[in-house]
């Protein structure tokens, strides 16, 4: 997979050289290229913004500079990803889909945003898919943090990145659709708090069941939207018992919360 990130603050993306994403880059699992948008500016001040049509505060990023930059990095097509507060919420399912694509291009805006014609223009190209996405309902000053989030969420799903792909199923928002179970390590007692005894039993079947119960209970307590999205066909009798303890029952083949 190749990932291009375009920004006026390329150094903001330097954390991508660290940790596991950095390892994925050196192992050739992913080719991440960070570009300075100003390299495509044509004036000596390397201007990338201008005043907004219709007036108002702030500046807007120019479509012509973005256009020359994206024509270059999208020369062979790809998936153009544009972080914006008004975008579609980024989810694990989206990250999973993106992990199967050969080329991602992330356009990091700043100021009041990127001229709206840029996304509209590239959406007309048959070899380009455009997705405007958001990482949450709060306002940042630019798209670089969202680019870091997307790259990490996608790269960690690439085949060969994690040692045990099975672990991806059990983590929060993984294929199981549940929040992750609580984890513990040495010492067995800390701050007068003990580790759940089953985890010290060495009985793998009981441990697996306890972890599933905990994931179900945690999800039922914190994220009713995730429980409602579970497929009843994937739940066994014990799963349904745990969910029932948290007020969830199966009605007409669907999970529903008592009293709603
Ligand atoms: C891209 C410019 C700043 C946004 C005027 C503040 C994503 N979840 C998210 N919150 N904020 C962003 C985001 C913010 C951005 C840009 C993403 C480009 N800004 C603008 C509109 C109001 N300023 C984001 N993903």
PDB file of N, CA and C in Angstrom, residues 172-250:
ATOM      1  N   UNK A 172     -11.423  -3.777  20.827  1.00  0.00           N
ATOM      2  CA  UNK A 172     -12.619  -2.927  20.720  1.00  0.00           C
ATOM      3  C   UNK A 172     -12.904  -2.625  19.255  1.00  0.00           C
ATOM      4  N   UNK A 173     -14.177  -2.732  18.909  1.00  0.00           N
ATOM      5  CA  UNK A 173     -14.633  -2.390  17.556  1.00  0.00           C
ATOM      6  C   UNK A 173     -14.063  -3.342  16.508  1.00  0.00           C
ATOM      7  N   UNK A 174     -13.465  -4.447  16.984  1.00  0.00           N
ATOM      8  CA  UNK A 174     -12.945  -5.424  16.027  1.00  0.00           C
ATOM      9  C   UNK A 174     -14.096  -6.187  15.397  1.00  0.00           C
ATOM     10  N   UNK A 175     -13.749  -7.262  14.718  1.00  0.00           N
ATOM     11  CA  UNK A 175     -14.755  -8.017  13.942  1.00  0.00           C
ATOM     12  C   UNK A 175     -15.885  -8.503  14.848  1.00  0.00           C
ATOM     13  N   UNK A 176     -15.578  -8.712  16.148  1.00  0.00           N
ATOM     14  CA  UNK A 176     -16.631  -9.220  17.044  1.00  0.00           C
ATOM     15  C   UNK A 176     -17.664  -8.131  17.328  1.00  0.00           C
ATOM     16  N   UNK A 177     -17.288  -6.872  17.100  1.00  0.00           N
ATOM     17  CA  UNK A 177     -18.239  -5.782  17.309  1.00  0.00           C
ATOM     18  C   UNK A 177     -18.438  -5.432  18.771  1.00  0.00           C
ATOM     19  N   UNK A 178     -17.476  -5.848  19.624  1.00  0.00           N
ATOM     20  CA  UNK A 178     -17.574  -5.582  21.064  1.00  0.00           C
ATOM     21  C   UNK A 178     -16.421  -4.700  21.533  1.00  0.00           C
ATOM     22  N   UNK A 179     -16.557  -4.125  22.716  1.00  0.00           N
ATOM     23  CA  UNK A 179     -15.426  -3.440  23.348  1.00  0.00           C
ATOM     24  C   UNK A 179     -14.481  -4.503  23.903  1.00  0.00           C
ATOM     25  N   UNK A 180     -13.229  -4.109  24.080  1.00  0.00           N
ATOM     26  CA  UNK A 180     -12.256  -5.130  24.521  1.00  0.00           C
ATOM     27  C   UNK A 180     -12.473  -5.471  26.003  1.00  0.00           C
ATOM     28  N   UNK A 181     -12.054  -6.689  26.386  1.00  0.00           N
ATOM     29  CA  UNK A 181     -12.134  -7.102  27.791  1.00  0.00           C
ATOM     30  C   UNK A 181     -10.992  -6.430  28.569  1.00  0.00           C
ATOM     31  N   UNK A 182     -11.132  -6.339  29.924  1.00  0.00           N
ATOM     32  CA  UNK A 182     -10.053  -5.739  30.736  1.00  0.00           C
ATOM     33  C   UNK A 182      -8.818  -6.636  30.749  1.00  0.00           C
ATOM     34  N   UNK A 183      -7.647  -6.046  30.776  1.00  0.00           N
ATOM     35  CA  UNK A 183      -6.390  -6.813  30.765  1.00  0.00           C
ATOM     36  C   UNK A 183      -5.623  -6.547  32.063  1.00  0.00           C
ATOM     37  N   UNK A 184      -4.809  -7.549  32.447  1.00  0.00           N
ATOM     38  CA  UNK A 184      -4.050  -7.475  33.699  1.00  0.00           C
ATOM     39  C   UNK A 184      -2.667  -8.074  33.475  1.00  0.00           C
ATOM     40  N   UNK A 185      -1.691  -7.650  34.289  1.00  0.00           N
ATOM     41  CA  UNK A 185      -0.374  -8.273  34.275  1.00  0.00           C
ATOM     42  C   UNK A 185       0.203  -8.248  35.688  1.00  0.00           C
ATOM     43  N   UNK A 186       1.456  -8.691  35.815  1.00  0.00           N
ATOM     44  CA  UNK A 186       2.094  -8.734  37.149  1.00  0.00           C
ATOM     45  C   UNK A 186       2.217  -7.290  37.669  1.00  0.00           C
ATOM     46  N   UNK A 187       2.209  -7.078  39.037  1.00  0.00           N
ATOM     47  CA  UNK A 187       2.135  -8.099  40.079  1.00  0.00           C
ATOM     48  C   UNK A 187       0.693  -8.592  40.260  1.00  0.00           C
ATOM     49  N   UNK A 188       0.448  -9.750  40.819  1.00  0.00           N
ATOM     50  CA  UNK A 188      -0.907 -10.265  41.009  1.00  0.00           C
ATOM     51  C   UNK A 188      -1.738  -9.444  41.987  1.00  0.00           C
ATOM     52  N   UNK A 189      -1.066  -8.750  42.904  1.00  0.00           N
ATOM     53  CA  UNK A 189      -1.794  -7.827  43.797  1.00  0.00           C
ATOM     54  C   UNK A 189      -1.102  -6.461  43.700  1.00  0.00           C
ATOM     55  N   UNK A 190      -1.874  -5.446  43.473  1.00  0.00           N
ATOM     56  CA  UNK A 190      -1.340  -4.070  43.379  1.00  0.00           C
ATOM     57  C   UNK A 190      -2.337  -3.125  43.988  1.00  0.00           C
ATOM     58  N   UNK A 191      -1.896  -2.249  44.865  1.00  0.00           N
ATOM     59  CA  UNK A 191      -2.776  -1.291  45.560  1.00  0.00           C
ATOM     60  C   UNK A 191      -3.941  -2.035  46.212  1.00  0.00           C
ATOM     61  N   UNK A 192      -3.613  -3.196  46.810  1.00  0.00           N
ATOM     62  CA  UNK A 192      -4.616  -4.064  47.469  1.00  0.00           C
ATOM     63  C   UNK A 192      -5.665  -4.594  46.487  1.00  0.00           C
ATOM     64  N   UNK A 193      -5.390  -4.512  45.208  1.00  0.00           N
ATOM     65  CA  UNK A 193      -6.327  -5.015  44.187  1.00  0.00           C
ATOM     66  C   UNK A 193      -5.770  -6.292  43.575  1.00  0.00           C
ATOM     67  N   UNK A 194      -6.631  -7.299  43.518  1.00  0.00           N
ATOM     68  CA  UNK A 194      -6.184  -8.592  42.988  1.00  0.00           C
ATOM     69  C   UNK A 194      -6.611  -8.765  41.529  1.00  0.00           C
ATOM     70  N   UNK A 195      -5.910  -9.650  40.825  1.00  0.00           N
ATOM     71  CA  UNK A 195      -6.288 -10.012  39.456  1.00  0.00           C
ATOM     72  C   UNK A 195      -7.406 -11.055  39.528  1.00  0.00           C
ATOM     73  N   UNK A 196      -8.420 -10.963  38.650  1.00  0.00           N
ATOM     74  CA  UNK A 196      -9.493 -11.982  38.672  1.00  0.00           C
ATOM     75  C   UNK A 196      -8.895 -13.391  38.665  1.00  0.00           C
ATOM     76  N   UNK A 197      -9.364 -14.229  39.607  1.00  0.00           N
ATOM     77  CA  UNK A 197      -8.745 -15.543  39.846  1.00  0.00           C
ATOM     78  C   UNK A 197      -8.724 -16.412  38.595  1.00  0.00           C
ATOM     79  N   UNK A 198      -9.761 -16.311  37.776  1.00  0.00           N
ATOM     80  CA  UNK A 198      -9.849 -17.194  36.592  1.00  0.00           C
ATOM     81  C   UNK A 198      -8.623 -16.994  35.689  1.00  0.00           C
ATOM     82  N   UNK A 199      -8.077 -15.786  35.671  1.00  0.00           N
ATOM     83  CA  UNK A 199      -6.933 -15.499  34.779  1.00  0.00           C
ATOM     84  C   UNK A 199      -5.660 -16.182  35.262  1.00  0.00           C
ATOM     85  N   UNK A 200      -5.673 -16.592  36.537  1.00  0.00           N
ATOM     86  CA  UNK A 200      -4.497 -17.289  37.094  1.00  0.00           C
ATOM     87  C   UNK A 200      -4.692 -18.795  37.063  1.00  0.00           C
ATOM     88  N   UNK A 201      -5.856 -19.243  36.533  1.00  0.00           N
ATOM     89  CA  UNK A 201      -6.199 -20.678  36.627  1.00  0.00           C
ATOM     90  C   UNK A 201      -5.476 -21.532  35.595  1.00  0.00           C
ATOM     91  N   UNK A 202      -5.066 -20.918  34.507  1.00  0.00           N
ATOM     92  CA  UNK A 202      -4.462 -21.719  33.436  1.00  0.00           C
ATOM     93  C   UNK A 202      -5.490 -22.499  32.645  1.00  0.00           C
ATOM     94  N   UNK A 203      -6.760 -22.297  32.966  1.00  0.00           N
ATOM     95  CA  UNK A 203      -7.821 -23.026  32.240  1.00  0.00           C
ATOM     96  C   UNK A 203      -8.262 -22.160  31.050  1.00  0.00           C
ATOM     97  N   UNK A 204      -7.758 -22.478  29.858  1.00  0.00           N
ATOM     98  CA  UNK A 204      -7.945 -21.591  28.705  1.00  0.00           C
ATOM     99  C   UNK A 204      -9.406 -21.414  28.314  1.00  0.00           C
ATOM    100  N   UNK A 205     -10.180 -22.490  28.464  1.00  0.00           N
ATOM    101  CA  UNK A 205     -11.607 -22.404  28.103  1.00  0.00           C
ATOM    102  C   UNK A 205     -12.344 -21.443  29.016  1.00  0.00           C
ATOM    103  N   UNK A 206     -12.050 -21.570  30.330  1.00  0.00           N
ATOM    104  CA  UNK A 206     -12.737 -20.679  31.277  1.00  0.00           C
ATOM    105  C   UNK A 206     -12.268 -19.223  31.071  1.00  0.00           C
ATOM    106  N   UNK A 207     -10.987 -19.086  30.770  1.00  0.00           N
ATOM    107  CA  UNK A 207     -10.451 -17.724  30.567  1.00  0.00           C
ATOM    108  C   UNK A 207     -11.103 -17.079  29.350  1.00  0.00           C
ATOM    109  N   UNK A 208     -11.225 -17.862  28.267  1.00  0.00           N
ATOM    110  CA  UNK A 208     -11.852 -17.316  27.053  1.00  0.00           C
ATOM    111  C   UNK A 208     -13.303 -16.918  27.313  1.00  0.00           C
ATOM    112  N   UNK A 209     -14.014 -17.760  28.095  1.00  0.00           N
ATOM    113  CA  UNK A 209     -15.419 -17.459  28.394  1.00  0.00           C
ATOM    114  C   UNK A 209     -15.506 -16.208  29.275  1.00  0.00           C
ATOM    115  N   UNK A 210     -14.630 -16.108  30.269  1.00  0.00           N
ATOM    116  CA  UNK A 210     -14.651 -14.937  31.150  1.00  0.00           C
ATOM    117  C   UNK A 210     -14.391 -13.665  30.339  1.00  0.00           C
ATOM    118  N   UNK A 211     -13.426 -13.740  29.424  1.00  0.00           N
ATOM    119  CA  UNK A 211     -13.098 -12.553  28.620  1.00  0.00           C
ATOM    120  C   UNK A 211     -14.270 -12.153  27.724  1.00  0.00           C
ATOM    121  N   UNK A 212     -14.956 -13.143  27.163  1.00  0.00           N
ATOM    122  CA  UNK A 212     -16.129 -12.827  26.317  1.00  0.00           C
ATOM    123  C   UNK A 212     -17.228 -12.206  27.174  1.00  0.00           C
ATOM    124  N   UNK A 213     -17.460 -12.778  28.352  1.00  0.00           N
ATOM    125  CA  UNK A 213     -18.479 -12.226  29.259  1.00  0.00           C
ATOM    126  C   UNK A 213     -18.155 -10.771  29.605  1.00  0.00           C
ATOM    127  N   UNK A 214     -16.894 -10.498  29.896  1.00  0.00           N
ATOM    128  CA  UNK A 214     -16.487  -9.145  30.260  1.00  0.00           C
ATOM    129  C   UNK A 214     -16.676  -8.179  29.080  1.00  0.00           C
ATOM    130  N   UNK A 215     -16.334  -8.650  27.888  1.00  0.00           N
ATOM    131  CA  UNK A 215     -16.488  -7.793  26.695  1.00  0.00           C
ATOM    132  C   UNK A 215     -17.971  -7.489  26.465  1.00  0.00           C
ATOM    133  N   UNK A 216     -18.823  -8.491  26.620  1.00  0.00           N
ATOM    134  CA  UNK A 216     -20.268  -8.294  26.453  1.00  0.00           C
ATOM    135  C   UNK A 216     -20.799  -7.339  27.518  1.00  0.00           C
ATOM    136  N   UNK A 217     -20.384  -7.551  28.769  1.00  0.00           N
ATOM    137  CA  UNK A 217     -20.884  -6.720  29.875  1.00  0.00           C
ATOM    138  C   UNK A 217     -20.434  -5.278  29.699  1.00  0.00           C
ATOM    139  N   UNK A 218     -19.147  -5.117  29.326  1.00  0.00           N
ATOM    140  CA  UNK A 218     -18.614  -3.751  29.141  1.00  0.00           C
ATOM    141  C   UNK A 218     -19.339  -3.054  27.999  1.00  0.00           C
ATOM    142  N   UNK A 219     -19.575  -3.784  26.916  1.00  0.00           N
ATOM    143  CA  UNK A 219     -20.250  -3.186  25.761  1.00  0.00           C
ATOM    144  C   UNK A 219     -21.691  -2.833  26.112  1.00  0.00           C
ATOM    145  N   UNK A 220     -22.351  -3.729  26.846  1.00  0.00           N
ATOM    146  CA  UNK A 220     -23.750  -3.484  27.242  1.00  0.00           C
ATOM    147  C   UNK A 220     -23.852  -2.281  28.184  1.00  0.00           C
ATOM    148  N   UNK A 221     -22.817  -2.097  29.005  1.00  0.00           N
ATOM    149  CA  UNK A 221     -22.860  -0.974  29.963  1.00  0.00           C
ATOM    150  C   UNK A 221     -22.529   0.363  29.314  1.00  0.00           C
ATOM    151  N   UNK A 222     -21.641   0.329  28.300  1.00  0.00           N
ATOM    152  CA  UNK A 222     -21.104   1.600  27.791  1.00  0.00           C
ATOM    153  C   UNK A 222     -21.583   1.973  26.398  1.00  0.00           C
ATOM    154  N   UNK A 223     -21.908   0.963  25.566  1.00  0.00           N
ATOM    155  CA  UNK A 223     -22.206   1.279  24.156  1.00  0.00           C
ATOM    156  C   UNK A 223     -23.407   0.480  23.676  1.00  0.00           C
ATOM    157  N   UNK A 224     -24.588   0.935  24.052  1.00  0.00           N
ATOM    158  CA  UNK A 224     -25.806   0.219  23.623  1.00  0.00           C
ATOM    159  C   UNK A 224     -25.930   0.214  22.104  1.00  0.00           C
ATOM    160  N   UNK A 225     -25.384   1.205  21.424  1.00  0.00           N
ATOM    161  CA  UNK A 225     -25.435   1.206  19.952  1.00  0.00           C
ATOM    162  C   UNK A 225     -24.694   0.012  19.365  1.00  0.00           C
ATOM    163  N   UNK A 226     -23.601  -0.391  20.019  1.00  0.00           N
ATOM    164  CA  UNK A 226     -22.843  -1.546  19.498  1.00  0.00           C
ATOM    165  C   UNK A 226     -23.596  -2.846  19.768  1.00  0.00           C
ATOM    166  N   UNK A 227     -24.260  -2.921  20.921  1.00  0.00           N
ATOM    167  CA  UNK A 227     -25.041  -4.136  21.232  1.00  0.00           C
ATOM    168  C   UNK A 227     -26.182  -4.281  20.227  1.00  0.00           C
ATOM    169  N   UNK A 228     -26.851  -3.163  19.970  1.00  0.00           N
ATOM    170  CA  UNK A 228     -27.998  -3.195  19.037  1.00  0.00           C
ATOM    171  C   UNK A 228     -27.573  -3.648  17.648  1.00  0.00           C
ATOM    172  N   UNK A 229     -26.290  -3.435  17.327  1.00  0.00           N
ATOM    173  CA  UNK A 229     -25.798  -3.791  15.978  1.00  0.00           C
ATOM    174  C   UNK A 229     -25.314  -5.237  15.905  1.00  0.00           C
ATOM    175  N   UNK A 230     -25.293  -5.946  17.035  1.00  0.00           N
ATOM    176  CA  UNK A 230     -24.817  -7.338  17.020  1.00  0.00           C
ATOM    177  C   UNK A 230     -25.787  -8.229  16.251  1.00  0.00           C
ATOM    178  N   UNK A 231     -25.230  -9.247  15.591  1.00  0.00           N
ATOM    179  CA  UNK A 231     -26.061 -10.229  14.883  1.00  0.00           C
ATOM    180  C   UNK A 231     -26.385 -11.354  15.864  1.00  0.00           C
ATOM    181  N   UNK A 232     -27.672 -11.534  16.151  1.00  0.00           N
ATOM    182  CA  UNK A 232     -28.098 -12.551  17.131  1.00  0.00           C
ATOM    183  C   UNK A 232     -27.548 -13.922  16.755  1.00  0.00           C
ATOM    184  N   UNK A 233     -27.397 -14.156  15.463  1.00  0.00           N
ATOM    185  CA  UNK A 233     -26.907 -15.467  15.002  1.00  0.00           C
ATOM    186  C   UNK A 233     -25.482 -15.742  15.485  1.00  0.00           C
ATOM    187  N   UNK A 234     -24.762 -14.682  15.830  1.00  0.00           N
ATOM    188  CA  UNK A 234     -23.376 -14.851  16.283  1.00  0.00           C
ATOM    189  C   UNK A 234     -23.274 -15.062  17.795  1.00  0.00           C
ATOM    190  N   UNK A 235     -24.413 -15.023  18.503  1.00  0.00           N
ATOM    191  CA  UNK A 235     -24.408 -15.090  19.968  1.00  0.00           C
ATOM    192  C   UNK A 235     -24.819 -16.469  20.449  1.00  0.00           C
ATOM    193  N   UNK A 236     -24.075 -16.994  21.435  1.00  0.00           N
ATOM    194  CA  UNK A 236     -24.473 -18.298  21.995  1.00  0.00           C
ATOM    195  C   UNK A 236     -25.337 -18.070  23.244  1.00  0.00           C
ATOM    196  N   UNK A 237     -25.752 -19.185  23.864  1.00  0.00           N
ATOM    197  CA  UNK A 237     -26.702 -19.087  24.988  1.00  0.00           C
ATOM    198  C   UNK A 237     -26.116 -18.262  26.127  1.00  0.00           C
ATOM    199  N   UNK A 238     -24.818 -18.472  26.431  1.00  0.00           N
ATOM    200  CA  UNK A 238     -24.195 -17.726  27.533  1.00  0.00           C
ATOM    201  C   UNK A 238     -24.108 -16.239  27.188  1.00  0.00           C
ATOM    202  N   UNK A 239     -23.804 -15.942  25.902  1.00  0.00           N
ATOM    203  CA  UNK A 239     -23.767 -14.527  25.488  1.00  0.00           C
ATOM    204  C   UNK A 239     -25.110 -13.868  25.805  1.00  0.00           C
ATOM    205  N   UNK A 240     -26.195 -14.557  25.429  1.00  0.00           N
ATOM    206  CA  UNK A 240     -27.545 -13.986  25.625  1.00  0.00           C
ATOM    207  C   UNK A 240     -27.854 -13.836  27.111  1.00  0.00           C
ATOM    208  N   UNK A 241     -27.329 -14.773  27.919  1.00  0.00           N
ATOM    209  CA  UNK A 241     -27.525 -14.661  29.380  1.00  0.00           C
ATOM    210  C   UNK A 241     -26.868 -13.386  29.906  1.00  0.00           C
ATOM    211  N   UNK A 242     -25.629 -13.161  29.468  1.00  0.00           N
ATOM    212  CA  UNK A 242     -24.900 -11.978  29.952  1.00  0.00           C
ATOM    213  C   UNK A 242     -25.625 -10.715  29.521  1.00  0.00           C
ATOM    214  N   UNK A 243     -26.065 -10.676  28.262  1.00  0.00           N
ATOM    215  CA  UNK A 243     -26.763  -9.486  27.768  1.00  0.00           C
ATOM    216  C   UNK A 243     -28.081  -9.301  28.499  1.00  0.00           C
ATOM    217  N   UNK A 244     -28.747 -10.407  28.827  1.00  0.00           N
ATOM    218  CA  UNK A 244     -30.022 -10.314  29.565  1.00  0.00           C
ATOM    219  C   UNK A 244     -29.789  -9.699  30.946  1.00  0.00           C
ATOM    220  N   UNK A 245     -28.639 -10.042  31.554  1.00  0.00           N
ATOM    221  CA  UNK A 245     -28.315  -9.459  32.877  1.00  0.00           C
ATOM    222  C   UNK A 245     -28.189  -7.937  32.783  1.00  0.00           C
ATOM    223  N   UNK A 246     -27.954  -7.450  31.545  1.00  0.00           N
ATOM    224  CA  UNK A 246     -27.834  -5.991  31.354  1.00  0.00           C
ATOM    225  C   UNK A 246     -29.055  -5.417  30.650  1.00  0.00           C
ATOM    226  N   UNK A 247     -30.153  -6.202  30.648  1.00  0.00           N
ATOM    227  CA  UNK A 247     -31.422  -5.669  30.143  1.00  0.00           C
ATOM    228  C   UNK A 247     -31.694  -5.908  28.676  1.00  0.00           C
ATOM    229  N   UNK A 248     -30.872  -6.721  28.024  1.00  0.00           N
ATOM    230  CA  UNK A 248     -31.058  -6.951  26.587  1.00  0.00           C
ATOM    231  C   UNK A 248     -31.736  -8.305  26.348  1.00  0.00           C
ATOM    232  N   UNK A 249     -32.790  -8.271  25.530  1.00  0.00           N
ATOM    233  CA  UNK A 249     -33.448  -9.533  25.161  1.00  0.00           C
ATOM    234  C   UNK A 249     -33.640  -9.571  23.647  1.00  0.00           C
ATOM    235  N   UNK A 250     -33.961 -10.777  23.148  1.00  0.00           N
ATOM    236  CA  UNK A 250     -34.172 -10.940  21.701  1.00  0.00           C
ATOM    237  C   UNK A 250     -35.677 -10.892  21.430  1.00  0.00           C
TER     238      UNK A 250
END
